[in-house]
Amino acid sequence: MRPTETTTGPSRAWRRCTALGVPALVLLGAGLFALLSTVFQHDTFHDCHYFGPSLRMHIAAWAGLGCSLAAPALYVALRVGAARRGWRTDSSAASAVALAFLLLGLLPLLFNVFGVWSLYQPDPSGGYDCSGLAHPLPTVPVHTAG
């Protein structure tokens, strides 16, 4: 490496990937959780029968979790690559934007973990249609002792 390369800032491609790639992954993870919790939430019950989580619920939950976990991994990989090349990224606006999105992305990460966890929970109604009871309880005749 030439001495002038160590004093320059990161390349344009690095700045673009950092300023756009990391926030895009955070926003995609948050969007997939929003999709899971609003649109796909109605896939589990049809005509008061529990069918369980649909395939698209599984795909959205796991993809959202993957995006939420890939964002910090991409940021760390970009920072390590920049440090290896001798670039100073501390004063980079792209790095500041990516770090701000990562901090804001902690909440969608927790929501995505909860979304995956909720896929594997048992039927909330107990497995017996909308009311949670298999059949109406019959009236039990009272027998007196004697």
Tab-separated table of N, CA and C in Angstrom:
chain	number	residue	atom	x	y	z
A	1	MET	N	0.833	-1.183	0.000
A	1	MET	CA	0.000	0.000	0.000
A	1	MET	C	0.871	1.238	0.000
A	2	ARG	N	0.399	2.199	-0.700
A	2	ARG	CA	1.084	3.485	-0.681
A	2	ARG	C	0.653	4.275	0.543
A	3	PRO	N	1.512	5.142	1.034
A	3	PRO	CA	1.160	5.908	2.244
A	3	PRO	C	-0.060	6.796	2.052
A	4	THR	N	-0.349	7.226	0.842
A	4	THR	CA	-1.505	8.103	0.644
A	4	THR	C	-2.811	7.341	0.773
A	5	GLU	N	-2.795	6.021	0.558
A	5	GLU	CA	-4.025	5.251	0.666
A	5	GLU	C	-4.474	5.098	2.111
A	6	THR	N	-3.570	5.101	3.046
A	6	THR	CA	-3.957	4.933	4.445
A	6	THR	C	-4.557	6.208	5.023
A	7	THR	N	-4.245	7.339	4.450
A	7	THR	CA	-4.780	8.589	4.983
A	7	THR	C	-6.117	8.949	4.352
A	8	THR	N	-6.472	8.336	3.241
A	8	THR	CA	-7.740	8.659	2.605
A	8	THR	C	-8.871	7.943	3.313
A	9	GLY	N	-10.063	8.412	3.053
A	9	GLY	CA	-11.239	7.798	3.644
A	9	GLY	C	-11.660	6.571	2.850
A	10	PRO	N	-12.765	5.989	3.246
A	10	PRO	CA	-13.251	4.790	2.574
A	10	PRO	C	-13.640	5.074	1.122
A	11	SER	N	-13.682	4.012	0.348
A	11	SER	CA	-14.055	4.159	-1.058
A	11	SER	C	-15.541	4.459	-1.187
A	12	ARG	N	-15.919	4.865	-2.367
A	12	ARG	CA	-17.320	5.190	-2.631
A	12	ARG	C	-18.191	3.944	-2.523
A	13	ALA	N	-17.680	2.799	-2.987
A	13	ALA	CA	-18.448	1.549	-2.902
A	13	ALA	C	-18.662	1.145	-1.443
A	14	TRP	N	-17.655	1.338	-0.594
A	14	TRP	CA	-17.805	1.010	0.820
A	14	TRP	C	-18.856	1.904	1.465
A	15	ARG	N	-18.789	3.194	1.164
A	15	ARG	CA	-19.762	4.134	1.743
A	15	ARG	C	-21.176	3.811	1.276
A	16	ARG	N	-21.317	3.451	0.021
A	16	ARG	CA	-22.639	3.141	-0.513
A	16	ARG	C	-23.197	1.883	0.140
A	17	CYS	N	-22.377	0.865	0.264
A	17	CYS	CA	-22.828	-0.386	0.877
A	17	CYS	C	-23.161	-0.191	2.355
A	18	THR	N	-22.391	0.632	3.023
A	18	THR	CA	-22.646	0.880	4.441
A	18	THR	C	-23.888	1.738	4.643
A	19	ALA	N	-24.013	2.804	3.849
A	19	ALA	CA	-25.133	3.723	4.043
A	19	ALA	C	-26.444	3.176	3.500
A	20	LEU	N	-26.397	2.245	2.562
A	20	LEU	CA	-27.628	1.711	1.992
A	20	LEU	C	-27.890	0.263	2.396
A	21	GLY	N	-26.857	-0.550	2.469
A	21	GLY	CA	-27.042	-1.972	2.744
A	21	GLY	C	-27.518	-2.267	4.146
A	22	VAL	N	-26.873	-1.676	5.122
A	22	VAL	CA	-27.238	-1.937	6.523
A	22	VAL	C	-28.642	-1.406	6.841
A	23	PRO	N	-28.972	-0.146	6.491
A	23	PRO	CA	-30.345	0.307	6.749
A	23	PRO	C	-31.400	-0.474	5.973
A	24	ALA	N	-31.049	-0.923	4.768
A	24	ALA	CA	-32.013	-1.705	3.984
A	24	ALA	C	-32.330	-3.023	4.672
A	25	LEU	N	-31.338	-3.674	5.246
A	25	LEU	CA	-31.590	-4.921	5.962
A	25	LEU	C	-32.423	-4.691	7.221
A	26	VAL	N	-32.150	-3.602	7.925
A	26	VAL	CA	-32.937	-3.285	9.129
A	26	VAL	C	-34.391	-3.003	8.751
A	27	LEU	N	-34.594	-2.208	7.715
A	27	LEU	CA	-35.959	-1.878	7.294
A	27	LEU	C	-36.689	-3.095	6.729
A	28	LEU	N	-35.978	-3.953	6.016
A	28	LEU	CA	-36.595	-5.166	5.488
A	28	LEU	C	-37.018	-6.092	6.627
A	29	GLY	N	-36.193	-6.226	7.653
A	29	GLY	CA	-36.570	-7.038	8.809
A	29	GLY	C	-37.791	-6.482	9.524
A	30	ALA	N	-37.843	-5.160	9.673
A	30	ALA	CA	-39.011	-4.534	10.322
A	30	ALA	C	-40.253	-4.684	9.451
A	31	GLY	N	-40.086	-4.551	8.146
A	31	GLY	CA	-41.227	-4.698	7.238
A	31	GLY	C	-41.773	-6.114	7.224
A	32	LEU	N	-40.895	-7.097	7.290
A	32	LEU	CA	-41.356	-8.484	7.317
A	32	LEU	C	-42.088	-8.799	8.610
A	33	PHE	N	-41.655	-8.209	9.731
A	33	PHE	CA	-42.406	-8.417	10.963
A	33	PHE	C	-43.774	-7.747	10.884
A	34	ALA	N	-43.831	-6.555	10.300
A	34	ALA	CA	-45.125	-5.878	10.144
A	34	ALA	C	-46.057	-6.694	9.261
A	35	LEU	N	-45.511	-7.288	8.211
A	35	LEU	CA	-46.302	-8.136	7.332
A	35	LEU	C	-46.793	-9.369	8.081
A	36	LEU	N	-45.936	-9.954	8.874
A	36	LEU	CA	-46.296	-11.141	9.645
A	36	LEU	C	-47.390	-10.838	10.658
A	37	SER	N	-47.266	-9.713	11.330
A	37	SER	CA	-48.207	-9.427	12.420
A	37	SER	C	-49.518	-8.811	11.951
A	38	THR	N	-49.600	-8.346	10.719
A	38	THR	CA	-50.851	-7.754	10.254
A	38	THR	C	-51.530	-8.609	9.185
A	39	VAL	N	-50.889	-8.813	8.083
A	39	VAL	CA	-51.524	-9.476	6.951
A	39	VAL	C	-51.628	-10.984	7.165
A	40	PHE	N	-50.549	-11.602	7.615
A	40	PHE	CA	-50.523	-13.055	7.713
A	40	PHE	C	-51.106	-13.586	9.013
A	41	GLN	N	-51.439	-12.726	9.945
A	41	GLN	CA	-51.946	-13.164	11.235
A	41	GLN	C	-53.284	-13.874	11.103
A	42	HIS	N	-54.017	-13.607	10.041
A	42	HIS	CA	-55.336	-14.203	9.868
A	42	HIS	C	-55.271	-15.564	9.190
A	43	ASP	N	-54.077	-16.085	8.965
A	43	ASP	CA	-53.942	-17.397	8.330
A	43	ASP	C	-54.204	-18.547	9.287
A	44	THR	N	-54.165	-18.314	10.569
A	44	THR	CA	-54.239	-19.413	11.527
A	44	THR	C	-55.655	-19.917	11.754
A	45	PHE	N	-56.661	-19.075	11.673
A	45	PHE	CA	-58.045	-19.483	11.909
A	45	PHE	C	-58.870	-19.267	10.651
A	46	HIS	N	-59.680	-20.263	10.300
A	46	HIS	CA	-60.649	-20.133	9.211
A	46	HIS	C	-61.950	-20.765	9.687
A	47	ASP	N	-62.999	-19.993	9.707
A	47	ASP	CA	-64.315	-20.470	10.148
A	47	ASP	C	-64.230	-21.141	11.509
A	48	CYS	N	-63.547	-20.488	12.416
A	48	CYS	CA	-63.388	-20.946	13.800
A	48	CYS	C	-62.677	-22.279	13.922
A	49	HIS	N	-61.844	-22.618	12.977
A	49	HIS	CA	-61.006	-23.809	13.071
A	49	HIS	C	-59.559	-23.382	12.995
A	50	TYR	N	-58.764	-23.914	13.886
A	50	TYR	CA	-57.353	-23.560	13.962
A	50	TYR	C	-56.568	-24.424	12.998
A	51	PHE	N	-55.853	-23.780	12.092
A	51	PHE	CA	-55.044	-24.499	11.117
A	51	PHE	C	-53.549	-24.373	11.402
A	52	GLY	N	-53.166	-23.584	12.358
A	52	GLY	CA	-51.753	-23.391	12.658
A	52	GLY	C	-51.133	-22.337	11.759
A	53	PRO	N	-49.895	-21.980	12.017
A	53	PRO	CA	-49.221	-20.973	11.201
A	53	PRO	C	-49.020	-21.476	9.774
A	54	SER	N	-49.242	-20.600	8.826
A	54	SER	CA	-49.097	-20.965	7.424
A	54	SER	C	-47.625	-20.927	7.019
A	55	LEU	N	-47.363	-21.433	5.823
A	55	LEU	CA	-45.998	-21.434	5.308
A	55	LEU	C	-45.498	-20.011	5.112
A	56	ARG	N	-46.359	-19.123	4.655
A	56	ARG	CA	-45.906	-17.750	4.460
A	56	ARG	C	-45.628	-17.050	5.783
A	57	MET	N	-46.275	-17.479	6.863
A	57	MET	CA	-45.934	-16.943	8.180
A	57	MET	C	-44.542	-17.403	8.598
A	58	HIS	N	-44.231	-18.655	8.348
A	58	HIS	CA	-42.899	-19.172	8.670
A	58	HIS	C	-41.826	-18.468	7.841
A	59	ILE	N	-42.089	-18.301	6.563
A	59	ILE	CA	-41.106	-17.652	5.688
A	59	ILE	C	-40.879	-16.209	6.117
A	60	ALA	N	-41.950	-15.475	6.389
A	60	ALA	CA	-41.808	-14.066	6.788
A	60	ALA	C	-41.100	-13.940	8.137
A	61	ALA	N	-41.414	-14.804	9.078
A	61	ALA	CA	-40.803	-14.718	10.408
A	61	ALA	C	-39.316	-15.036	10.344
A	62	TRP	N	-38.951	-16.119	9.680
A	62	TRP	CA	-37.546	-16.503	9.615
A	62	TRP	C	-36.744	-15.552	8.737
A	63	ALA	N	-37.321	-15.056	7.653
A	63	ALA	CA	-36.607	-14.101	6.801
A	63	ALA	C	-36.413	-12.772	7.525
A	64	GLY	N	-37.412	-12.338	8.283
A	64	GLY	CA	-37.268	-11.114	9.065
A	64	GLY	C	-36.185	-11.235	10.117
A	65	LEU	N	-36.133	-12.384	10.774
A	65	LEU	CA	-35.083	-12.609	11.766
A	65	LEU	C	-33.714	-12.660	11.097
A	66	GLY	N	-33.648	-13.287	9.939
A	66	GLY	CA	-32.381	-13.346	9.207
A	66	GLY	C	-31.896	-11.973	8.793
A	67	CYS	N	-32.801	-11.128	8.313
A	67	CYS	CA	-32.414	-9.761	7.926
A	67	CYS	C	-31.985	-8.950	9.139
A	68	SER	N	-32.696	-9.116	10.246
A	68	SER	CA	-32.342	-8.370	11.456
A	68	SER	C	-30.993	-8.792	12.017
A	69	LEU	N	-30.623	-10.039	11.828
A	69	LEU	CA	-29.318	-10.502	12.287
A	69	LEU	C	-28.215	-10.238	11.266
A	70	ALA	N	-28.572	-10.146	9.992
A	70	ALA	CA	-27.572	-9.902	8.951
A	70	ALA	C	-27.096	-8.457	8.948
A	71	ALA	N	-27.929	-7.528	9.397
A	71	ALA	CA	-27.548	-6.113	9.392
A	71	ALA	C	-26.319	-5.839	10.268
A	72	PRO	N	-26.295	-6.268	11.542
A	72	PRO	CA	-25.070	-6.033	12.320
A	72	PRO	C	-23.878	-6.826	11.801
A	73	ALA	N	-24.134	-8.010	11.248
A	73	ALA	CA	-23.021	-8.799	10.699
A	73	ALA	C	-22.404	-8.089	9.493
A	74	LEU	N	-23.234	-7.503	8.644
A	74	LEU	CA	-22.720	-6.753	7.502
A	74	LEU	C	-21.942	-5.529	7.961
A	75	TYR	N	-22.448	-4.836	8.963
A	75	TYR	CA	-21.761	-3.655	9.467
A	75	TYR	C	-20.388	-4.017	10.034
A	76	VAL	N	-20.327	-5.091	10.798
A	76	VAL	CA	-19.046	-5.518	11.373
A	76	VAL	C	-18.090	-5.940	10.263
A	77	ALA	N	-18.589	-6.670	9.277
A	77	ALA	CA	-17.731	-7.104	8.177
A	77	ALA	C	-17.196	-5.906	7.386
A	78	LEU	N	-18.026	-4.900	7.171
A	78	LEU	CA	-17.570	-3.703	6.461
A	78	LEU	C	-16.551	-2.920	7.283
A	79	ARG	N	-16.765	-2.823	8.573
A	79	ARG	CA	-15.810	-2.115	9.428
A	79	ARG	C	-14.472	-2.843	9.507
A	80	VAL	N	-14.502	-4.158	9.576
A	80	VAL	CA	-13.264	-4.935	9.627
A	80	VAL	C	-12.518	-4.813	8.298
A	81	GLY	N	-13.262	-4.873	7.205
A	81	GLY	CA	-12.627	-4.713	5.902
A	81	GLY	C	-12.014	-3.338	5.711
A	82	ALA	N	-12.682	-2.312	6.220
A	82	ALA	CA	-12.135	-0.960	6.119
A	82	ALA	C	-10.894	-0.806	6.996
A	83	ALA	N	-10.927	-1.386	8.181
A	83	ALA	CA	-9.753	-1.307	9.064
A	83	ALA	C	-8.575	-2.080	8.469
A	84	ARG	N	-8.864	-3.162	7.800
A	84	ARG	CA	-7.807	-3.947	7.177
A	84	ARG	C	-7.134	-3.172	6.038
A	85	ARG	N	-7.907	-2.328	5.366
A	85	ARG	CA	-7.347	-1.520	4.283
A	85	ARG	C	-6.714	-0.225	4.791
A	86	GLY	N	-6.879	0.057	6.067
A	86	GLY	CA	-6.292	1.250	6.642
A	86	GLY	C	-7.168	2.481	6.533
A	87	TRP	N	-8.430	2.300	6.263
A	87	TRP	CA	-9.330	3.446	6.142
A	87	TRP	C	-9.844	3.836	7.518
A	88	ARG	N	-9.978	5.118	7.725
A	88	ARG	CA	-10.573	5.624	8.965
A	88	ARG	C	-12.047	5.847	8.708
A	89	THR	N	-12.883	5.114	9.385
A	89	THR	CA	-14.328	5.202	9.169
A	89	THR	C	-15.050	5.918	10.306
A	90	ASP	N	-14.306	6.402	11.283
A	90	ASP	CA	-14.934	7.036	12.435
A	90	ASP	C	-15.695	8.297	12.060
A	91	SER	N	-15.163	9.074	11.149
A	91	SER	CA	-15.805	10.335	10.793
A	91	SER	C	-16.651	10.215	9.530
A	92	SER	N	-16.934	9.009	9.093
A	92	SER	CA	-17.707	8.800	7.886
A	92	SER	C	-19.202	8.959	8.170
A	93	ALA	N	-19.888	9.712	7.328
A	93	ALA	CA	-21.333	9.879	7.492
A	93	ALA	C	-22.064	8.573	7.220
A	94	ALA	N	-21.542	7.774	6.308
A	94	ALA	CA	-22.172	6.490	6.001
A	94	ALA	C	-22.130	5.573	7.217
A	95	SER	N	-21.027	5.572	7.919
A	95	SER	CA	-20.909	4.745	9.113
A	95	SER	C	-21.848	5.234	10.208
A	96	ALA	N	-22.014	6.541	10.324
A	96	ALA	CA	-22.921	7.093	11.335
A	96	ALA	C	-24.374	6.731	11.025
A	97	VAL	N	-24.754	6.789	9.756
A	97	VAL	CA	-26.120	6.420	9.361
A	97	VAL	C	-26.368	4.945	9.649
A	98	ALA	N	-25.405	4.105	9.272
A	98	ALA	CA	-25.553	2.665	9.501
A	98	ALA	C	-25.634	2.351	10.990
A	99	LEU	N	-24.828	3.008	11.796
A	99	LEU	CA	-24.855	2.770	13.236
A	99	LEU	C	-26.173	3.234	13.850
A	100	ALA	N	-26.702	4.347	13.371
A	100	ALA	CA	-27.994	4.816	13.874
A	100	ALA	C	-29.104	3.820	13.530
A	101	PHE	N	-29.082	3.286	12.323
A	101	PHE	CA	-30.084	2.293	11.955
A	101	PHE	C	-29.915	1.009	12.757
A	102	LEU	N	-28.680	0.646	13.064
A	102	LEU	CA	-28.477	-0.550	13.879
A	102	LEU	C	-29.029	-0.374	15.281
A	103	LEU	N	-28.845	0.795	15.849
A	103	LEU	CA	-29.381	1.041	17.192
A	103	LEU	C	-30.908	1.053	17.172
A	104	LEU	N	-31.483	1.671	16.150
A	104	LEU	CA	-32.940	1.656	16.033
A	104	LEU	C	-33.457	0.272	15.656
A	105	GLY	N	-32.612	-0.549	15.042
A	105	GLY	CA	-33.017	-1.877	14.613
A	105	GLY	C	-33.021	-2.915	15.716
A	106	LEU	N	-32.644	-2.538	16.929
A	106	LEU	CA	-32.697	-3.499	18.029
A	106	LEU	C	-34.130	-3.877	18.370
A	107	LEU	N	-35.043	-2.932	18.286
A	107	LEU	CA	-36.441	-3.227	18.586
A	107	LEU	C	-37.051	-4.166	17.542
A	108	PRO	N	-36.876	-3.930	16.235
A	108	PRO	CA	-37.374	-4.925	15.275
A	108	PRO	C	-36.715	-6.292	15.422
A	109	LEU	N	-35.464	-6.319	15.858
A	109	LEU	CA	-34.803	-7.603	16.095
A	109	LEU	C	-35.514	-8.372	17.202
A	110	LEU	N	-35.851	-7.690	18.283
A	110	LEU	CA	-36.579	-8.355	19.367
A	110	LEU	C	-37.970	-8.784	18.921
A	111	PHE	N	-38.632	-7.960	18.117
A	111	PHE	CA	-39.947	-8.332	17.589
A	111	PHE	C	-39.847	-9.559	16.684
A	112	ASN	N	-38.792	-9.637	15.872
A	112	ASN	CA	-38.634	-10.789	14.992
A	112	ASN	C	-38.334	-12.054	15.781
A	113	VAL	N	-37.578	-11.931	16.853
A	113	VAL	CA	-37.349	-13.094	17.720
A	113	VAL	C	-38.674	-13.546	18.320
A	114	PHE	N	-39.498	-12.610	18.764
A	114	PHE	CA	-40.808	-12.955	19.302
A	114	PHE	C	-41.698	-13.570	18.218
A	115	GLY	N	-41.603	-13.068	16.977
A	115	GLY	CA	-42.404	-13.619	15.887
A	115	GLY	C	-42.063	-15.067	15.597
A	116	VAL	N	-40.784	-15.406	15.601
A	116	VAL	CA	-40.383	-16.800	15.384
A	116	VAL	C	-40.805	-17.647	16.585
A	117	TRP	N	-40.647	-17.117	17.779
A	117	TRP	CA	-41.044	-17.854	18.979
A	117	TRP	C	-42.540	-18.146	18.962
A	118	SER	N	-43.339	-17.185	18.535
A	118	SER	CA	-44.795	-17.362	18.562
A	118	SER	C	-45.274	-18.383	17.533
A	119	LEU	N	-44.484	-18.679	16.516
A	119	LEU	CA	-44.880	-19.695	15.542
A	119	LEU	C	-44.974	-21.080	16.157
A	120	TYR	N	-44.179	-21.325	17.155
A	120	TYR	CA	-44.084	-22.662	17.718
A	120	TYR	C	-44.827	-22.811	19.041
A	121	GLN	N	-45.679	-21.857	19.352
A	121	GLN	CA	-46.498	-21.946	20.547
A	121	GLN	C	-47.744	-22.781	20.263
A	122	PRO	N	-48.306	-23.427	21.285
A	122	PRO	CA	-49.511	-24.233	21.047
A	122	PRO	C	-50.707	-23.365	20.693
A	123	ASP	N	-51.733	-24.023	20.241
A	123	ASP	CA	-52.972	-23.355	19.844
A	123	ASP	C	-53.512	-22.535	21.016
A	124	PRO	N	-53.718	-21.234	20.815
A	124	PRO	CA	-54.171	-20.403	21.928
A	124	PRO	C	-55.582	-20.728	22.392
A	125	SER	N	-56.398	-21.341	21.557
A	125	SER	CA	-57.765	-21.635	21.975
A	125	SER	C	-57.884	-23.024	22.585
A	126	GLY	N	-56.791	-23.726	22.719
A	126	GLY	CA	-56.838	-25.041	23.321
A	126	GLY	C	-57.159	-26.139	22.327
A	127	GLY	N	-57.254	-25.836	21.062
A	127	GLY	CA	-57.504	-26.834	20.041
A	127	GLY	C	-58.961	-27.091	19.754
A	128	TYR	N	-59.855	-26.336	20.355
A	128	TYR	CA	-61.275	-26.600	20.181
A	128	TYR	C	-61.988	-25.368	19.652
A	129	ASP	N	-61.756	-25.045	18.432
A	129	ASP	CA	-62.448	-23.985	17.728
A	129	ASP	C	-62.257	-22.622	18.392
A	130	CYS	N	-63.161	-21.711	18.158
A	130	CYS	CA	-62.984	-20.328	18.598
A	130	CYS	C	-63.184	-20.148	20.096
A	131	SER	N	-64.053	-20.932	20.700
A	131	SER	CA	-64.374	-20.700	22.099
A	131	SER	C	-63.391	-21.344	23.053
A	132	GLY	N	-62.670	-22.354	22.610
A	132	GLY	CA	-61.760	-23.048	23.490
A	132	GLY	C	-62.385	-24.256	24.144
A	133	LEU	N	-63.678	-24.485	23.942
A	133	LEU	CA	-64.353	-25.650	24.506
A	133	LEU	C	-64.725	-26.607	23.383
A	134	ALA	N	-64.583	-27.893	23.639
A	134	ALA	CA	-64.899	-28.877	22.615
A	134	ALA	C	-66.404	-28.895	22.341
A	135	HIS	N	-67.176	-28.964	23.362
A	135	HIS	CA	-68.628	-28.994	23.225
A	135	HIS	C	-69.191	-28.220	24.408
A	136	PRO	N	-70.389	-27.738	24.257
A	136	PRO	CA	-70.996	-27.104	25.433
A	136	PRO	C	-71.107	-28.132	26.559
A	137	LEU	N	-70.847	-27.675	27.737
A	137	LEU	CA	-70.919	-28.588	28.874
A	137	LEU	C	-72.366	-28.986	29.132
A	138	PRO	N	-72.611	-30.287	29.174
A	138	PRO	CA	-73.997	-30.714	29.466
A	138	PRO	C	-74.316	-30.452	30.938
A	139	THR	N	-75.554	-30.297	31.172
A	139	THR	CA	-75.951	-30.109	32.566
A	139	THR	C	-75.828	-31.450	33.268
A	140	VAL	N	-75.153	-31.457	34.339
A	140	VAL	CA	-74.916	-32.701	35.077
A	140	VAL	C	-75.996	-32.805	36.167
A	141	PRO	N	-76.740	-33.926	36.141
A	141	PRO	CA	-77.757	-34.058	37.197
A	141	PRO	C	-77.071	-34.225	38.556
A	142	VAL	N	-77.633	-33.596	39.506
A	142	VAL	CA	-77.082	-33.647	40.853
A	142	VAL	C	-77.703	-34.847	41.572
A	143	HIS	N	-76.844	-35.732	42.043
A	143	HIS	CA	-77.319	-36.892	42.800
A	143	HIS	C	-76.991	-36.665	44.258
A	144	THR	N	-77.999	-36.808	45.040
A	144	THR	CA	-77.779	-36.647	46.476
A	144	THR	C	-77.323	-37.970	47.064
A	145	ALA	N	-76.559	-37.883	48.077
A	145	ALA	CA	-76.084	-39.084	48.724
A	145	ALA	C	-77.219	-39.708	49.505
A	146	GLY	N	-77.340	-41.026	49.426
A	146	GLY	CA	-78.352	-41.621	50.278
A	146	GLY	C	-79.069	-42.721	49.747
